Amino acid sequence: MRTDQEREVQALAADVVADCLAYRARRLSREITRLYNDHLRPVGLNVTEMNLLAAVAAQGGAQPARLSRGLQMEKSTLSRNLKRLADQGWVAMRPNPEGRGDLVVVTGEGATLLRLAIPAWEEAQRRALKLLDGALIPGFEAREGLS
């Protein structure tokens, strides 16, 4: 038989689980990550790899420290992820023409993969937007062509 205190703690905990925005955001994040990964898997990418590859390509090459800051990713996590992309031949390190360190650049193979992955990413994006239905991100609107 449970005590009044145990019932009270259980009720309080149930409220936290039901109302906690951090808990709900993490669950939503996992669900959306799974959705993107399911769509990208057939082209050989996961959403982390896709986003990193796109971030490098969008900048035309980037210093790892800038990528780390821009993606809000720990340097060690970024290094590990870049190594996976480099091992696959999708990115490479090149000397910075400005002379400050090296740049990560997308290789020809990485650019081809990115082009191949875009339709899968677009479908995942459509489904994620439908899942969110705009309600959780006030002011966020789907870009034309993705809605």
PDB file of C-alpha atoms in Angstrom:
ATOM      1  CA  MET A   1       0.000   0.000   0.000  1.00  0.00           C
ATOM      2  CA  ARG A   2       1.371   3.417  -0.990  1.00  0.00           C
ATOM      3  CA  THR A   3       1.617   6.289   1.438  1.00  0.00           C
ATOM      4  CA  ASP A   4       0.135   9.729   0.902  1.00  0.00           C
ATOM      5  CA  GLN A   5       3.647  11.050   0.315  1.00  0.00           C
ATOM      6  CA  GLU A   6       4.318   8.445  -2.407  1.00  0.00           C
ATOM      7  CA  ARG A   7       1.009   9.306  -4.124  1.00  0.00           C
ATOM      8  CA  GLU A   8       1.843  13.004  -3.928  1.00  0.00           C
ATOM      9  CA  VAL A   9       5.296  12.462  -5.460  1.00  0.00           C
ATOM     10  CA  GLN A  10       3.761  10.308  -8.191  1.00  0.00           C
ATOM     11  CA  ALA A  11       1.198  13.016  -9.024  1.00  0.00           C
ATOM     12  CA  LEU A  12       3.874  15.728  -9.070  1.00  0.00           C
ATOM     13  CA  ALA A  13       6.095  13.604 -11.301  1.00  0.00           C
ATOM     14  CA  ALA A  14       3.181  12.919 -13.673  1.00  0.00           C
ATOM     15  CA  ASP A  15       2.683  16.690 -14.011  1.00  0.00           C
ATOM     16  CA  VAL A  16       6.364  17.158 -14.848  1.00  0.00           C
ATOM     17  CA  VAL A  17       6.244  14.442 -17.513  1.00  0.00           C
ATOM     18  CA  ALA A  18       3.038  15.868 -18.993  1.00  0.00           C
ATOM     19  CA  ASP A  19       4.040  19.555 -18.938  1.00  0.00           C
ATOM     20  CA  CYS A  20       7.846  19.796 -19.118  1.00  0.00           C
ATOM     21  CA  LEU A  21       8.828  21.613 -22.298  1.00  0.00           C
ATOM     22  CA  ALA A  22      12.371  20.213 -22.200  1.00  0.00           C
ATOM     23  CA  TYR A  23      11.028  16.653 -22.008  1.00  0.00           C
ATOM     24  CA  ARG A  24       8.567  17.301 -24.831  1.00  0.00           C
ATOM     25  CA  ALA A  25      11.207  19.011 -26.986  1.00  0.00           C
ATOM     26  CA  ARG A  26      13.604  16.083 -26.550  1.00  0.00           C
ATOM     27  CA  ARG A  27      10.899  13.591 -27.496  1.00  0.00           C
ATOM     28  CA  LEU A  28       9.996  15.690 -30.527  1.00  0.00           C
ATOM     29  CA  SER A  29      13.667  16.005 -31.447  1.00  0.00           C
ATOM     30  CA  ARG A  30      14.108  12.233 -31.358  1.00  0.00           C
ATOM     31  CA  GLU A  31      10.982  11.719 -33.462  1.00  0.00           C
ATOM     32  CA  ILE A  32      12.064  14.263 -36.071  1.00  0.00           C
ATOM     33  CA  THR A  33      15.609  12.884 -36.142  1.00  0.00           C
ATOM     34  CA  ARG A  34      14.203   9.403 -36.729  1.00  0.00           C
ATOM     35  CA  LEU A  35      12.006  10.745 -39.549  1.00  0.00           C
ATOM     36  CA  TYR A  36      14.948  12.394 -41.347  1.00  0.00           C
ATOM     37  CA  ASN A  37      17.198   9.383 -40.790  1.00  0.00           C
ATOM     38  CA  ASP A  38      14.561   7.045 -42.247  1.00  0.00           C
ATOM     39  CA  HIS A  39      14.344   9.171 -45.393  1.00  0.00           C
ATOM     40  CA  LEU A  40      18.096   9.706 -45.769  1.00  0.00           C
ATOM     41  CA  ARG A  41      19.140   6.113 -45.018  1.00  0.00           C
ATOM     42  CA  PRO A  42      18.599   4.877 -48.615  1.00  0.00           C
ATOM     43  CA  VAL A  43      21.177   7.396 -49.886  1.00  0.00           C
ATOM     44  CA  GLY A  44      23.662   6.429 -47.176  1.00  0.00           C
ATOM     45  CA  LEU A  45      23.398   9.442 -44.866  1.00  0.00           C
ATOM     46  CA  ASN A  46      21.937  10.314 -41.501  1.00  0.00           C
ATOM     47  CA  VAL A  47      20.611  13.762 -40.642  1.00  0.00           C
ATOM     48  CA  THR A  48      23.756  14.786 -38.750  1.00  0.00           C
ATOM     49  CA  GLU A  49      25.933  13.935 -41.751  1.00  0.00           C
ATOM     50  CA  MET A  50      23.506  15.666 -44.127  1.00  0.00           C
ATOM     51  CA  ASN A  51      23.461  18.859 -42.068  1.00  0.00           C
ATOM     52  CA  LEU A  52      27.229  18.916 -41.697  1.00  0.00           C
ATOM     53  CA  LEU A  53      27.784  18.252 -45.399  1.00  0.00           C
ATOM     54  CA  ALA A  54      25.263  20.985 -46.282  1.00  0.00           C
ATOM     55  CA  ALA A  55      26.854  23.450 -43.825  1.00  0.00           C
ATOM     56  CA  VAL A  56      30.292  22.927 -45.369  1.00  0.00           C
ATOM     57  CA  ALA A  57      28.908  23.165 -48.917  1.00  0.00           C
ATOM     58  CA  ALA A  58      26.855  26.282 -48.109  1.00  0.00           C
ATOM     59  CA  GLN A  59      30.007  28.083 -46.988  1.00  0.00           C
ATOM     60  CA  GLY A  60      32.119  26.858 -49.891  1.00  0.00           C
ATOM     61  CA  GLY A  61      34.559  25.554 -47.315  1.00  0.00           C
ATOM     62  CA  ALA A  62      34.887  26.442 -43.668  1.00  0.00           C
ATOM     63  CA  GLN A  63      37.341  26.461 -40.820  1.00  0.00           C
ATOM     64  CA  PRO A  64      36.425  23.744 -38.317  1.00  0.00           C
ATOM     65  CA  ALA A  65      36.277  26.273 -35.452  1.00  0.00           C
ATOM     66  CA  ARG A  66      33.707  28.378 -37.357  1.00  0.00           C
ATOM     67  CA  LEU A  67      31.676  25.266 -38.136  1.00  0.00           C
ATOM     68  CA  SER A  68      31.765  24.265 -34.491  1.00  0.00           C
ATOM     69  CA  ARG A  69      30.463  27.664 -33.409  1.00  0.00           C
ATOM     70  CA  GLY A  70      27.902  27.939 -36.194  1.00  0.00           C
ATOM     71  CA  LEU A  71      26.487  24.471 -35.588  1.00  0.00           C
ATOM     72  CA  GLN A  72      26.783  24.842 -31.805  1.00  0.00           C
ATOM     73  CA  MET A  73      28.649  21.555 -31.755  1.00  0.00           C
ATOM     74  CA  GLU A  74      31.471  20.602 -29.425  1.00  0.00           C
ATOM     75  CA  LYS A  75      34.834  20.605 -31.208  1.00  0.00           C
ATOM     76  CA  SER A  76      35.427  16.942 -30.383  1.00  0.00           C
ATOM     77  CA  THR A  77      31.994  15.980 -31.745  1.00  0.00           C
ATOM     78  CA  LEU A  78      32.615  18.003 -34.892  1.00  0.00           C
ATOM     79  CA  SER A  79      36.045  16.386 -35.359  1.00  0.00           C
ATOM     80  CA  ARG A  80      34.557  12.915 -34.988  1.00  0.00           C
ATOM     81  CA  ASN A  81      31.765  13.696 -37.475  1.00  0.00           C
ATOM     82  CA  LEU A  82      34.135  15.331 -39.973  1.00  0.00           C
ATOM     83  CA  LYS A  83      36.422  12.309 -39.768  1.00  0.00           C
ATOM     84  CA  ARG A  84      33.496  10.051 -40.730  1.00  0.00           C
ATOM     85  CA  LEU A  85      32.696  12.289 -43.697  1.00  0.00           C
ATOM     86  CA  ALA A  86      36.379  12.414 -44.712  1.00  0.00           C
ATOM     87  CA  ASP A  87      36.725   8.624 -44.389  1.00  0.00           C
ATOM     88  CA  GLN A  88      33.819   8.298 -46.837  1.00  0.00           C
ATOM     89  CA  GLY A  89      35.526  10.739 -49.213  1.00  0.00           C
ATOM     90  CA  TRP A  90      32.760  13.360 -48.913  1.00  0.00           C
ATOM     91  CA  VAL A  91      34.881  16.155 -47.398  1.00  0.00           C
ATOM     92  CA  ALA A  92      38.584  16.961 -47.348  1.00  0.00           C
ATOM     93  CA  MET A  93      40.895  19.418 -45.640  1.00  0.00           C
ATOM     94  CA  ARG A  94      42.531  22.044 -47.848  1.00  0.00           C
ATOM     95  CA  PRO A  95      44.913  24.897 -47.034  1.00  0.00           C
ATOM     96  CA  ASN A  96      43.090  28.152 -46.356  1.00  0.00           C
ATOM     97  CA  PRO A  97      43.935  30.641 -49.125  1.00  0.00           C
ATOM     98  CA  GLU A  98      43.922  33.349 -46.446  1.00  0.00           C
ATOM     99  CA  GLY A  99      46.671  31.425 -44.670  1.00  0.00           C
ATOM    100  CA  ARG A 100      44.892  30.832 -41.353  1.00  0.00           C
ATOM    101  CA  GLY A 101      44.577  27.101 -40.759  1.00  0.00           C
ATOM    102  CA  ASP A 102      42.851  24.639 -43.009  1.00  0.00           C
ATOM    103  CA  LEU A 103      39.387  24.625 -44.511  1.00  0.00           C
ATOM    104  CA  VAL A 104      36.966  21.716 -44.709  1.00  0.00           C
ATOM    105  CA  VAL A 105      35.626  21.476 -48.261  1.00  0.00           C
ATOM    106  CA  VAL A 106      33.091  19.220 -49.928  1.00  0.00           C
ATOM    107  CA  THR A 107      34.647  16.881 -52.474  1.00  0.00           C
ATOM    108  CA  GLY A 108      33.124  16.062 -55.854  1.00  0.00           C
ATOM    109  CA  GLU A 109      31.832  12.818 -54.372  1.00  0.00           C
ATOM    110  CA  GLY A 110      30.312  14.739 -51.457  1.00  0.00           C
ATOM    111  CA  ALA A 111      28.621  17.224 -53.811  1.00  0.00           C
ATOM    112  CA  THR A 112      27.164  14.353 -55.844  1.00  0.00           C
ATOM    113  CA  LEU A 113      25.868  12.717 -52.672  1.00  0.00           C
ATOM    114  CA  LEU A 114      24.375  15.997 -51.472  1.00  0.00           C
ATOM    115  CA  ARG A 115      22.520  16.443 -54.776  1.00  0.00           C
ATOM    116  CA  LEU A 116      21.290  12.848 -54.558  1.00  0.00           C
ATOM    117  CA  ALA A 117      20.135  13.341 -50.951  1.00  0.00           C
ATOM    118  CA  ILE A 118      18.169  16.565 -51.509  1.00  0.00           C
ATOM    119  CA  PRO A 119      14.906  14.886 -52.655  1.00  0.00           C
ATOM    120  CA  ALA A 120      14.953  12.577 -49.602  1.00  0.00           C
ATOM    121  CA  TRP A 121      15.680  15.564 -47.367  1.00  0.00           C
ATOM    122  CA  GLU A 122      12.837  17.555 -48.976  1.00  0.00           C
ATOM    123  CA  GLU A 123      10.382  14.723 -48.328  1.00  0.00           C
ATOM    124  CA  ALA A 124      11.551  14.459 -44.717  1.00  0.00           C
ATOM    125  CA  GLN A 125      11.222  18.239 -44.417  1.00  0.00           C
ATOM    126  CA  ARG A 126       7.639  18.117 -45.728  1.00  0.00           C
ATOM    127  CA  ARG A 127       6.726  15.403 -43.256  1.00  0.00           C
ATOM    128  CA  ALA A 128       8.446  17.158 -40.345  1.00  0.00           C
ATOM    129  CA  LEU A 129       6.596  20.386 -41.129  1.00  0.00           C
ATOM    130  CA  LYS A 130       3.347  18.458 -41.265  1.00  0.00           C
ATOM    131  CA  LEU A 131       4.184  16.837 -37.940  1.00  0.00           C
ATOM    132  CA  LEU A 132       4.888  20.220 -36.388  1.00  0.00           C
ATOM    133  CA  ASP A 133       2.036  21.887 -38.251  1.00  0.00           C
ATOM    134  CA  GLY A 134       3.739  25.205 -37.562  1.00  0.00           C
ATOM    135  CA  ALA A 135       2.328  25.261 -34.031  1.00  0.00           C
ATOM    136  CA  LEU A 136       5.571  24.689 -32.147  1.00  0.00           C
ATOM    137  CA  ILE A 137       7.627  27.238 -34.041  1.00  0.00           C
ATOM    138  CA  PRO A 138       5.746  30.573 -34.041  1.00  0.00           C
ATOM    139  CA  GLY A 139       6.506  32.617 -37.107  1.00  0.00           C
ATOM    140  CA  PHE A 140       8.141  29.719 -38.923  1.00  0.00           C
ATOM    141  CA  GLU A 141       6.827  29.280 -42.415  1.00  0.00           C
ATOM    142  CA  ALA A 142       7.719  26.553 -44.871  1.00  0.00           C
ATOM    143  CA  ARG A 143       9.822  27.846 -47.743  1.00  0.00           C
ATOM    144  CA  GLU A 144       8.110  27.905 -51.079  1.00  0.00           C
ATOM    145  CA  GLY A 145       8.331  24.536 -52.798  1.00  0.00           C
ATOM    146  CA  LEU A 146       8.464  22.555 -49.571  1.00  0.00           C
ATOM    147  CA  SER A 147       4.921  23.048 -48.308  1.00  0.00           C
TER     148      SER A 147
END
